[in-house]
Amino acid sequence: MPVSPAYRPDPRFFDLGPDYSDAVKAADFPQTILRFRNDRAAAEVGLETLTDAEWIAAFGRFDPLPGQPGPVAMRYHGHQFRQYNSDLGDGRGFLAAQMRETPQAAALRERGDRPRLMDLGTKGSGRTPWSRDGDGRLTLKGGVREVLAAAMLEAQGVPTSRALSLIETGEALERGDEPSPTRSAVLVRLSHSHVRFGTFQRAAYLNRPDQIETLIEHVRSLYHPDVAPGDVPGLMRAITAASARLTARWIAAGFVHGVLNTDNLNVTGESFDYGPWRFLPYYDPAFTAAYFDHGGLYAFARQPEAVFWNLTQLASCLAVVSEPKLLADALNGFGPAYIRELRAAFLMRLGVHSLGEAADQRLVDATLALLREGGEAMRWEPLFFDWFGGFASSARALSGPRAKLYQGEAFDAFRFALMEHEPDRIERLEHPMFAAREPEEMLIDEVETIWSAIAADDDWSPLNAKLARLEATRTAWRFDT
Ligand code: AMP
Ligand code: MG
């Protein structure tokens, strides 16, 4: 497999051995039709040099990449909608490979001297010992939805897994929540760890403090190396901080993950596993993504509470080998960290510099108040688009298609709070994206329209056009994650 010289295999989770995963084989699919390859993400781990045929061999048939031991289904448990389930684990996916990102990719981040350990994880690659009654498959629509969610979140500066590959696999699937039979696919995602809170929960459930210790050192050394060996509360603090940051960025993006179970949150605070996600059209705290979330447990504004609840479950696992009081202190850092991160996330999305805590908080409060007062007419994404860069965008916003929304008391308060802040990298406004009348949103009707073209006419051009526009917005915003 002609990987680039920058490809550096480092299969560390595999080294943990059979207590943590099971060797599995990919399904033998009747077809492998390449539908999407993310060469920008692939270049970050030295895989962009694969030809399409090699790509399909690697990500449709799962011929092992150099230096990789072969796929394993990861073991984990988790709370699903607050119910403990000891029957989970990778039931339709596996960990296919681990490798270091390239020095060039690492240099784009703050700690650029540390190339991160990255996973290739699959969805829809076949049955495993953890499949229960499931078929181990992913619908093509589910794959397309994950591609779209990851691209939108990345553009909006949310720490997220990326969709690396989507290959249609030629099977007919039966699903209760899609018109069936429906088409099948296998997705490969590039992510910064698939070690979940539920990975720890399994070790605690099995009463294996030794496994908890092993996982702690695995996670500390590979993902939180600033934490000293043996400092378990320090690790809890690091995971709490990363989770608070992620949650704040979801909120600023208007994103509802939909299924915030403990098996869907990982130890690096990188968002992953996009199923029934939605983006808010307008301010609506009760907006729920999953049709099966009857109580609204994971509604938009309840996501901070959901993440905190999940963190308390992780802390209770760590308490098996550490001091509960110190872990509780670490957990209690979540609230303040979240508030801090929410300020930073709103400043980032509005393209302005910090002016100190009080002024920054005024801006968050005024933005939320304007969104709330504005009702359905004041769509979430356009507000951030119109006012990006603060006063530098005044003329554009006030002569644009939403000019008439920008008046009244809530708007005056917002404008006052915003204008206090200096634009951050004002030259970004020169990007042609800001000449458009409408920003890129990702509302359900558009997602369904993109899918319909594929379902009805096998027309992939709306998807590809959307991805190209999202890439343009990503380079226009230039958010740091
Ligand atoms: P999710 O809600 O996608 O995070 O999945 C929850 C659990 O159900 C995980 O253990 C999955 O591996 C498993 N699962 C979901 N769909 C399937 C399927 N079609 N076949 C087998 N396992 C599945
Ligand atoms: Mg999951």
Coordinates of C-alpha atoms and ligand atoms in Angstrom, one line a residue:
M1 CA 0.0 0.0 0.0
P2 CA 1.9 3.1 -1.2
V3 CA 1.4 5.4 1.8
S4 CA 3.3 8.6 1.9
P5 CA 6.7 8.9 3.7
A6 CA 4.8 10.9 6.3
Y7 CA 2.7 8.0 7.3
R8 CA 3.6 6.8 10.9
P9 CA 1.8 3.8 12.3
D10 CA 1.5 3.8 16.1
P11 CA -1.2 1.2 17.0
R12 CA -1.2 1.8 20.8
F13 CA -4.8 0.8 21.7
F14 CA -4.1 -2.6 20.1
D15 CA -1.1 -3.0 22.5
L16 CA -3.5 -3.0 25.4
G17 CA -4.5 -6.6 24.4
P18 CA -7.5 -8.8 24.5
D19 CA -9.1 -7.4 27.7
Y20 CA -10.0 -4.2 25.8
S21 CA -11.0 -5.4 22.3
D22 CA -11.6 -8.3 20.0
A23 CA -10.0 -9.1 16.7
V24 CA -12.6 -8.9 14.0
K25 CA -12.9 -9.1 10.2
A26 CA -14.7 -6.7 7.9
A27 CA -17.8 -7.9 6.1
D28 CA -17.3 -9.1 2.5
F29 CA -19.4 -6.5 0.6
P30 CA -21.0 -7.2 -2.7
Q31 CA -19.8 -3.9 -4.1
T32 CA -17.4 -1.1 -3.1
I33 CA -18.2 2.2 -4.8
L34 CA -16.1 5.1 -3.7
R35 CA -18.5 8.0 -2.9
F36 CA -16.3 10.4 -0.8
R37 CA -12.6 10.6 0.0
N38 CA -11.3 13.4 2.2
D39 CA -7.8 14.1 0.9
R40 CA -7.2 17.0 3.2
A41 CA -7.8 14.8 6.2
A42 CA -5.9 11.9 4.6
A43 CA -2.9 14.2 4.1
E44 CA -2.8 14.8 7.9
V45 CA -1.8 11.2 8.4
G46 CA 0.1 10.5 5.2
L47 CA -2.7 8.6 3.3
E48 CA -3.5 11.0 0.5
T49 CA -1.1 9.3 -1.9
L50 CA -3.4 6.2 -2.2
T51 CA -4.9 5.7 -5.6
D52 CA -8.7 5.2 -5.7
A53 CA -8.2 1.5 -6.1
E54 CA -5.8 1.4 -3.1
W55 CA -8.2 3.5 -1.1
I56 CA -11.0 1.1 -1.8
A57 CA -8.8 -1.8 -0.8
A58 CA -7.9 -0.1 2.5
F59 CA -11.3 1.4 3.4
G60 CA -13.8 -0.8 1.6
R61 CA -12.2 -4.2 1.9
F62 CA -9.9 -3.3 4.9
D63 CA -6.7 -4.8 3.6
P64 CA -4.5 -3.8 6.5
L65 CA -2.4 -0.6 6.2
P66 CA 1.3 -1.0 6.8
G67 CA 2.3 -1.5 10.5
Q68 CA -1.3 -2.2 11.6
P69 CA -2.2 -5.4 13.5
G70 CA -5.7 -5.8 11.9
P71 CA -9.1 -4.5 13.0
V72 CA -10.4 -4.8 16.6
A73 CA -13.9 -4.1 18.0
M74 CA -13.5 -2.0 21.1
R75 CA -15.1 -3.1 24.3
Y76 CA -17.2 -0.6 26.2
H77 CA -20.4 -0.2 28.2
G78 CA -22.4 2.9 28.7
H79 CA -25.4 4.7 30.0
Q80 CA -28.0 5.2 27.2
F81 CA -30.5 7.8 28.2
R82 CA -29.4 7.3 31.8
Q83 CA -29.9 3.5 31.6
Y84 CA -26.8 1.4 32.1
N85 CA -26.2 -1.0 29.3
S86 CA -23.5 -3.7 29.7
D87 CA -24.2 -5.1 26.2
L88 CA -22.6 -2.3 24.2
G89 CA -19.2 -2.3 22.4
D90 CA -18.3 -1.8 18.8
G91 CA -21.3 -3.5 17.2
R92 CA -21.0 -2.2 13.7
G93 CA -17.6 -0.6 13.6
F94 CA -14.0 -1.3 14.6
L95 CA -10.7 0.4 15.2
A96 CA -8.9 -0.1 11.9
A97 CA -5.6 1.7 12.5
Q98 CA -3.8 4.2 14.6
M99 CA -1.1 6.6 13.4
R100 CA 0.5 9.9 14.2
E101 CA -0.5 13.0 12.4
T102 CA 2.2 14.6 10.3
P103 CA 4.4 17.4 11.7
Q104 CA 2.7 19.8 9.3
A105 CA -0.7 19.0 10.6
A106 CA 0.5 19.3 14.2
A107 CA 2.2 22.6 13.6
L108 CA -1.3 24.2 12.9
R109 CA -2.1 23.7 16.6
E110 CA -0.9 25.3 19.8
R111 CA 1.2 22.4 20.9
G112 CA 2.7 22.0 17.5
D113 CA 5.6 19.9 18.8
R114 CA 3.3 17.0 19.6
P115 CA 1.8 15.2 16.6
R116 CA -1.4 13.7 17.9
L117 CA -2.3 10.0 17.9
M118 CA -5.1 9.5 15.4
D119 CA -7.6 6.7 15.0
L120 CA -9.2 5.3 11.9
G121 CA -12.5 4.0 13.1
T122 CA -15.3 2.5 11.0
K123 CA -19.1 2.5 11.0
G124 CA -20.9 -0.2 9.1
S125 CA -18.0 -2.5 8.5
G126 CA -19.8 -5.7 9.6
R127 CA -20.9 -7.8 12.6
T128 CA -18.7 -8.2 15.7
P129 CA -19.1 -10.0 19.0
W130 CA -21.0 -6.9 20.2
S131 CA -23.6 -6.7 17.4
R132 CA -26.4 -8.3 19.4
D133 CA -29.4 -8.5 16.9
G134 CA -27.9 -5.8 14.7
D135 CA -26.7 -6.4 11.2
G136 CA -23.4 -4.5 11.7
R137 CA -24.3 -2.2 8.8
L138 CA -24.6 1.5 8.1
T139 CA -27.2 3.0 5.8
L140 CA -25.8 5.2 3.0
K141 CA -28.0 8.0 4.3
G142 CA -26.5 7.6 7.7
G143 CA -23.1 7.8 6.1
V144 CA -23.9 10.9 4.1
R145 CA -25.3 12.5 7.3
E146 CA -22.1 11.9 9.2
V147 CA -20.0 13.3 6.3
L148 CA -22.2 16.5 6.4
A149 CA -22.2 16.9 10.2
A150 CA -18.4 16.6 10.5
A151 CA -17.7 19.0 7.6
M152 CA -20.1 21.6 9.1
L153 CA -18.7 21.3 12.6
E154 CA -15.2 21.5 11.4
A155 CA -15.9 24.7 9.5
Q156 CA -17.5 26.1 12.6
G157 CA -14.5 25.5 14.8
V158 CA -15.9 22.6 16.8
P159 CA -13.3 19.9 17.7
T160 CA -14.6 17.0 15.7
S161 CA -13.8 13.7 14.1
R162 CA -13.6 14.0 10.3
A163 CA -15.2 11.7 7.8
L164 CA -12.3 10.3 5.8
S165 CA -14.0 7.9 3.5
L166 CA -17.5 6.8 2.4
I167 CA -17.9 3.7 0.3
E168 CA -21.2 2.4 -0.9
T169 CA -21.4 -1.4 -0.3
G170 CA -24.3 -2.6 -2.5
E171 CA -26.5 -4.2 0.1
A172 CA -30.2 -3.6 0.8
L173 CA -30.9 -2.8 4.5
E174 CA -34.1 -2.9 6.5
R175 CA -34.5 -0.1 8.9
G176 CA -37.5 1.1 10.9
D177 CA -36.5 4.8 10.5
E178 CA -35.8 4.9 6.8
P179 CA -37.9 3.9 3.8
S180 CA -36.6 0.3 3.3
P181 CA -34.9 -1.5 1.7
T182 CA -32.3 1.2 1.8
R183 CA -28.7 1.5 0.5
S184 CA -25.7 0.5 2.5
A185 CA -22.2 2.0 3.1
V186 CA -19.1 1.8 5.1
L187 CA -17.7 5.0 6.7
V188 CA -14.2 5.5 8.0
R189 CA -13.6 8.4 10.4
L190 CA -10.3 10.0 11.4
S191 CA -10.5 10.9 15.1
H192 CA -8.4 11.8 18.1
S193 CA -9.3 8.7 20.2
H194 CA -12.3 6.4 20.5
V195 CA -11.6 5.7 24.2
R196 CA -15.0 6.6 25.6
F197 CA -16.3 7.3 29.1
G198 CA -18.0 3.9 28.6
T199 CA -14.6 2.2 28.2
F200 CA -13.9 3.1 31.8
Q201 CA -17.4 2.1 32.9
R202 CA -16.9 -1.4 31.6
A203 CA -13.7 -1.8 33.7
A204 CA -15.5 -0.5 36.8
Y205 CA -18.6 -2.7 36.1
L206 CA -16.3 -5.8 35.9
N207 CA -14.7 -4.7 39.1
R208 CA -11.2 -4.5 37.6
P209 CA -9.3 -1.7 39.2
D210 CA -6.2 -2.9 37.4
Q211 CA -7.9 -2.2 34.0
I212 CA -8.9 1.2 35.2
E213 CA -5.3 1.9 36.1
T214 CA -4.2 0.7 32.7
L215 CA -6.7 2.9 30.9
I216 CA -5.8 5.9 33.0
E217 CA -2.1 5.6 32.1
H218 CA -3.0 4.9 28.5
V219 CA -5.1 8.0 28.3
R220 CA -2.8 10.2 30.3
S221 CA 0.3 9.4 28.4
L222 CA -1.2 9.5 25.0
Y223 CA -3.8 12.2 25.2
H224 CA -3.1 14.4 28.2
P225 CA 0.7 14.3 28.6
D226 CA 0.7 17.5 30.6
V227 CA -0.8 15.6 33.5
A228 CA 1.8 14.0 35.7
P229 CA 1.9 10.2 36.0
G230 CA -0.4 9.0 38.8
D231 CA -2.3 12.3 39.0
V232 CA -5.8 10.9 38.5
P233 CA -7.7 14.1 39.6
G234 CA -5.4 16.0 37.2
L235 CA -6.6 13.7 34.4
M236 CA -10.2 14.2 35.5
R237 CA -9.6 18.0 35.3
A238 CA -8.1 17.7 31.8
I239 CA -11.0 15.6 30.5
T240 CA -13.5 18.0 32.2
A241 CA -11.9 21.0 30.6
A242 CA -11.8 19.4 27.2
S243 CA -15.5 18.4 27.5
A244 CA -16.5 21.9 28.6
R245 CA -14.8 23.4 25.6
L246 CA -16.5 21.0 23.3
T247 CA -19.9 21.6 24.8
A248 CA -19.5 25.4 24.5
R249 CA -18.5 25.1 20.9
W250 CA -21.6 22.9 20.1
I251 CA -23.7 25.6 21.7
A252 CA -22.1 28.4 19.7
A253 CA -22.5 26.4 16.6
G254 CA -26.2 25.8 17.3
F255 CA -25.6 22.1 17.2
V256 CA -27.6 19.3 18.8
H257 CA -25.7 16.0 18.9
G258 CA -28.8 14.0 19.7
V259 CA -27.3 11.0 21.5
L260 CA -25.1 12.1 24.4
N261 CA -24.7 8.7 25.9
T262 CA -21.5 7.8 27.8
D263 CA -20.4 5.7 24.9
N264 CA -20.5 8.7 22.6
L265 CA -18.2 10.9 24.6
N266 CA -14.5 10.4 24.4
V267 CA -11.5 11.3 26.6
T268 CA -10.1 14.0 24.3
G269 CA -13.3 16.2 24.1
E270 CA -13.5 15.6 20.4
S271 CA -17.0 15.2 19.1
F272 CA -17.9 12.0 17.2
D273 CA -20.6 9.5 16.2
Y274 CA -23.1 11.6 14.3
G275 CA -26.5 9.9 14.0
P276 CA -29.7 11.9 14.5
W277 CA -27.9 15.3 14.9
R278 CA -29.5 18.6 13.9
F279 CA -28.6 22.2 13.7
L280 CA -30.9 24.8 15.2
P281 CA -32.8 26.9 12.8
Y282 CA -33.3 29.6 15.4
Y283 CA -33.0 29.9 19.2
D284 CA -35.0 27.1 20.7
P285 CA -33.6 25.7 24.0
A286 CA -36.0 22.6 23.8
F287 CA -35.0 21.7 20.2
T288 CA -34.4 17.9 20.2
A289 CA -32.6 16.0 17.5
A290 CA -33.4 12.3 18.0
Y291 CA -37.0 11.2 17.4
F292 CA -36.6 8.6 20.1
D293 CA -35.6 11.2 22.7
H294 CA -39.1 11.6 24.0
G295 CA -38.3 13.4 27.2
G296 CA -36.0 15.9 25.5
L297 CA -33.1 14.7 27.6
Y298 CA -30.5 15.8 25.0
A299 CA -32.3 18.9 23.9
F300 CA -30.1 21.8 22.7
A301 CA -29.9 23.7 26.0
R302 CA -29.6 20.6 28.1
Q303 CA -26.4 19.5 26.5
P304 CA -24.1 21.1 29.2
E305 CA -26.1 19.2 31.9
A306 CA -25.9 16.0 29.9
V307 CA -22.1 16.2 29.4
F308 CA -21.7 17.0 33.1
W309 CA -23.8 14.0 34.1
N310 CA -21.6 11.8 31.9
L311 CA -18.5 13.3 33.5
T312 CA -19.8 12.3 36.9
Q313 CA -20.1 8.7 35.7
L314 CA -16.5 8.8 34.5
A315 CA -15.4 10.3 37.9
S316 CA -17.2 7.5 39.7
C317 CA -15.1 5.0 37.7
L318 CA -11.9 6.8 38.5
A319 CA -12.9 6.9 42.2
V320 CA -12.2 3.2 42.3
V321 CA -8.5 4.1 42.3
S322 CA -8.4 7.7 43.4
E323 CA -9.6 10.2 46.0
P324 CA -13.3 10.9 45.6
K325 CA -13.0 14.4 47.1
L326 CA -10.4 15.4 44.7
L327 CA -12.3 14.0 41.8
A328 CA -15.4 15.9 42.9
D329 CA -13.3 19.1 42.9
A330 CA -12.2 18.3 39.4
L331 CA -15.8 17.8 38.3
N332 CA -16.9 21.0 39.9
G333 CA -14.6 22.8 37.5
F334 CA -17.0 22.0 34.7
G335 CA -19.5 24.9 35.4
P336 CA -16.9 27.7 35.5
A337 CA -14.9 26.1 32.6
Y338 CA -18.1 25.9 30.5
I339 CA -19.0 29.6 31.1
R340 CA -15.4 30.6 30.2
E341 CA -15.4 28.5 27.1
L342 CA -18.8 29.8 26.0
R343 CA -17.5 33.3 26.1
A344 CA -14.5 32.3 24.1
A345 CA -16.7 30.4 21.6
F346 CA -19.1 33.3 21.0
L347 CA -16.1 35.7 20.6
M348 CA -14.7 33.3 18.1
R349 CA -17.9 33.0 16.1
L350 CA -18.4 36.7 16.1
G351 CA -14.8 37.3 15.1
V352 CA -13.9 39.8 17.8
H353 CA -11.2 40.0 20.5
S354 CA -11.7 39.5 24.2
L355 CA -12.2 42.7 26.2
G356 CA -12.2 41.1 29.6
E357 CA -14.6 38.8 31.4
A358 CA -17.4 41.3 32.1
A359 CA -17.6 42.8 28.6
D360 CA -17.3 39.3 27.0
Q361 CA -20.1 38.0 29.2
R362 CA -22.3 41.0 28.2
L363 CA -21.7 40.1 24.6
V364 CA -22.8 36.5 25.2
D365 CA -25.9 37.5 27.1
A366 CA -26.8 40.2 24.5
T367 CA -26.4 37.8 21.6
L368 CA -28.5 35.1 23.3
A369 CA -31.2 37.7 24.2
L370 CA -31.3 39.0 20.6
L371 CA -31.6 35.4 19.3
R372 CA -34.4 34.7 21.8
E373 CA -36.3 37.9 21.2
G374 CA -35.9 37.6 17.4
G375 CA -37.9 34.3 17.3
E376 CA -38.1 32.3 14.1
A377 CA -37.1 35.2 11.9
M378 CA -33.7 35.6 13.6
R379 CA -32.0 32.5 12.3
W380 CA -29.0 31.2 14.3
E381 CA -26.3 31.0 11.6
P382 CA -27.1 34.2 9.8
L383 CA -26.7 36.3 12.9
F384 CA -23.1 35.2 13.3
F385 CA -22.5 35.6 9.6
D386 CA -24.0 39.1 9.4
W387 CA -22.1 40.5 12.4
F388 CA -18.8 38.7 12.0
G389 CA -16.0 41.1 12.8
G390 CA -18.2 43.5 14.8
F391 CA -18.3 47.1 13.6
A392 CA -16.4 46.1 10.5
S393 CA -19.6 44.3 9.3
S394 CA -22.1 47.0 10.3
A395 CA -22.6 48.4 6.8
R396 CA -22.9 44.9 5.4
A397 CA -25.4 43.7 8.0
L398 CA -27.5 46.8 7.8
S399 CA -27.8 46.7 4.1
G400 CA -28.2 42.9 3.8
P401 CA -31.3 40.8 3.5
R402 CA -31.9 40.7 7.2
A403 CA -31.5 44.5 7.8
K404 CA -35.1 44.9 9.1
L405 CA -34.4 42.5 11.9
Y406 CA -31.7 44.7 13.3
Q407 CA -33.6 47.2 15.3
G408 CA -35.2 47.5 18.7
E409 CA -34.0 47.2 22.2
A410 CA -32.4 43.8 22.1
F411 CA -30.6 44.7 19.0
D412 CA -29.3 48.0 20.4
A413 CA -28.0 46.1 23.4
F414 CA -26.3 43.5 21.2
R415 CA -24.8 46.2 18.9
F416 CA -23.5 48.1 21.9
A417 CA -21.9 45.0 23.4
L418 CA -20.5 43.9 20.1
M419 CA -19.0 47.3 19.1
E420 CA -17.0 47.4 22.3
H421 CA -14.9 44.6 21.0
E422 CA -12.2 44.9 18.3
P423 CA -12.3 42.7 15.2
D424 CA -10.0 39.7 15.3
R425 CA -8.1 39.2 12.0
I426 CA -10.3 41.7 10.1
E427 CA -8.8 40.6 6.8
R428 CA -10.9 37.5 6.9
L429 CA -13.9 39.7 5.8
E430 CA -12.2 40.0 2.4
H431 CA -13.0 36.4 1.7
P432 CA -15.7 36.1 -1.1
M433 CA -17.9 34.2 1.3
F434 CA -18.8 37.5 3.0
A435 CA -20.1 38.8 -0.3
A436 CA -22.8 36.2 -0.4
R437 CA -26.3 37.1 0.9
E438 CA -26.8 33.9 2.8
P439 CA -24.4 31.8 5.0
E440 CA -24.1 28.1 4.8
E441 CA -26.6 26.5 7.2
M442 CA -27.2 22.8 7.7
L443 CA -30.9 22.6 8.4
I444 CA -32.9 19.5 8.0
D445 CA -34.7 20.4 4.8
E446 CA -31.4 21.0 3.0
V447 CA -30.0 17.7 4.3
E448 CA -33.1 15.9 3.1
T449 CA -32.8 17.6 -0.3
I450 CA -29.2 16.5 -0.7
W451 CA -30.1 12.9 0.3
S452 CA -33.2 12.9 -2.1
A453 CA -31.0 13.6 -5.1
I454 CA -28.9 10.6 -4.2
A455 CA -31.8 8.4 -3.4
A456 CA -33.9 9.3 -6.4
D457 CA -31.4 9.9 -9.1
D458 CA -28.0 8.8 -7.8
D459 CA -27.1 12.4 -8.2
W460 CA -24.1 13.2 -5.9
S461 CA -23.6 16.8 -7.2
P462 CA -25.7 18.5 -4.5
L463 CA -23.6 16.8 -1.8
N464 CA -20.4 17.6 -3.5
A465 CA -21.4 21.2 -4.0
K466 CA -22.4 21.5 -0.4
L467 CA -19.1 20.1 0.7
A468 CA -17.2 22.5 -1.5
R469 CA -19.2 25.5 -0.1
L470 CA -18.4 24.2 3.5
E471 CA -14.8 24.1 2.6
A472 CA -14.9 27.7 1.4
T473 CA -16.6 28.7 4.7
R474 CA -14.0 26.9 6.7
T475 CA -11.2 28.8 5.0
A476 CA -13.1 32.0 5.4
W477 CA -13.8 31.7 9.1
R478 CA -10.3 30.2 9.8
F479 CA -11.3 29.2 13.4
D480 CA -8.7 27.4 15.6
T481 CA -9.7 24.2 17.1
Ligands
AMP1 P1 -24.9 4.3 18.6 O1 -26.2 4.8 19.1 O2 -24.7 4.4 17.1 O3 -23.7 5.0 19.3 O4 -24.9 2.8 18.9 C1 -25.1 2.2 20.1 C2 -24.7 0.8 20.1 O5 -25.5 0.0 19.2 C3 -23.3 0.5 19.8 O6 -22.8 -0.5 20.6 C4 -23.4 0.1 18.3 O7 -22.3 -0.6 17.9 C5 -24.7 -0.7 18.3 N1 -25.3 -0.7 17.0 C6 -26.0 0.3 16.4 N2 -26.5 0.0 15.2 C7 -26.1 -1.3 15.0 C8 -26.2 -2.2 13.9 N3 -26.9 -1.9 12.8 N4 -25.6 -3.4 14.0 C9 -25.0 -3.8 15.2 N5 -24.8 -2.9 16.2 C10 -25.3 -1.7 16.1
MG2 MG -21.9 5.3 19.4

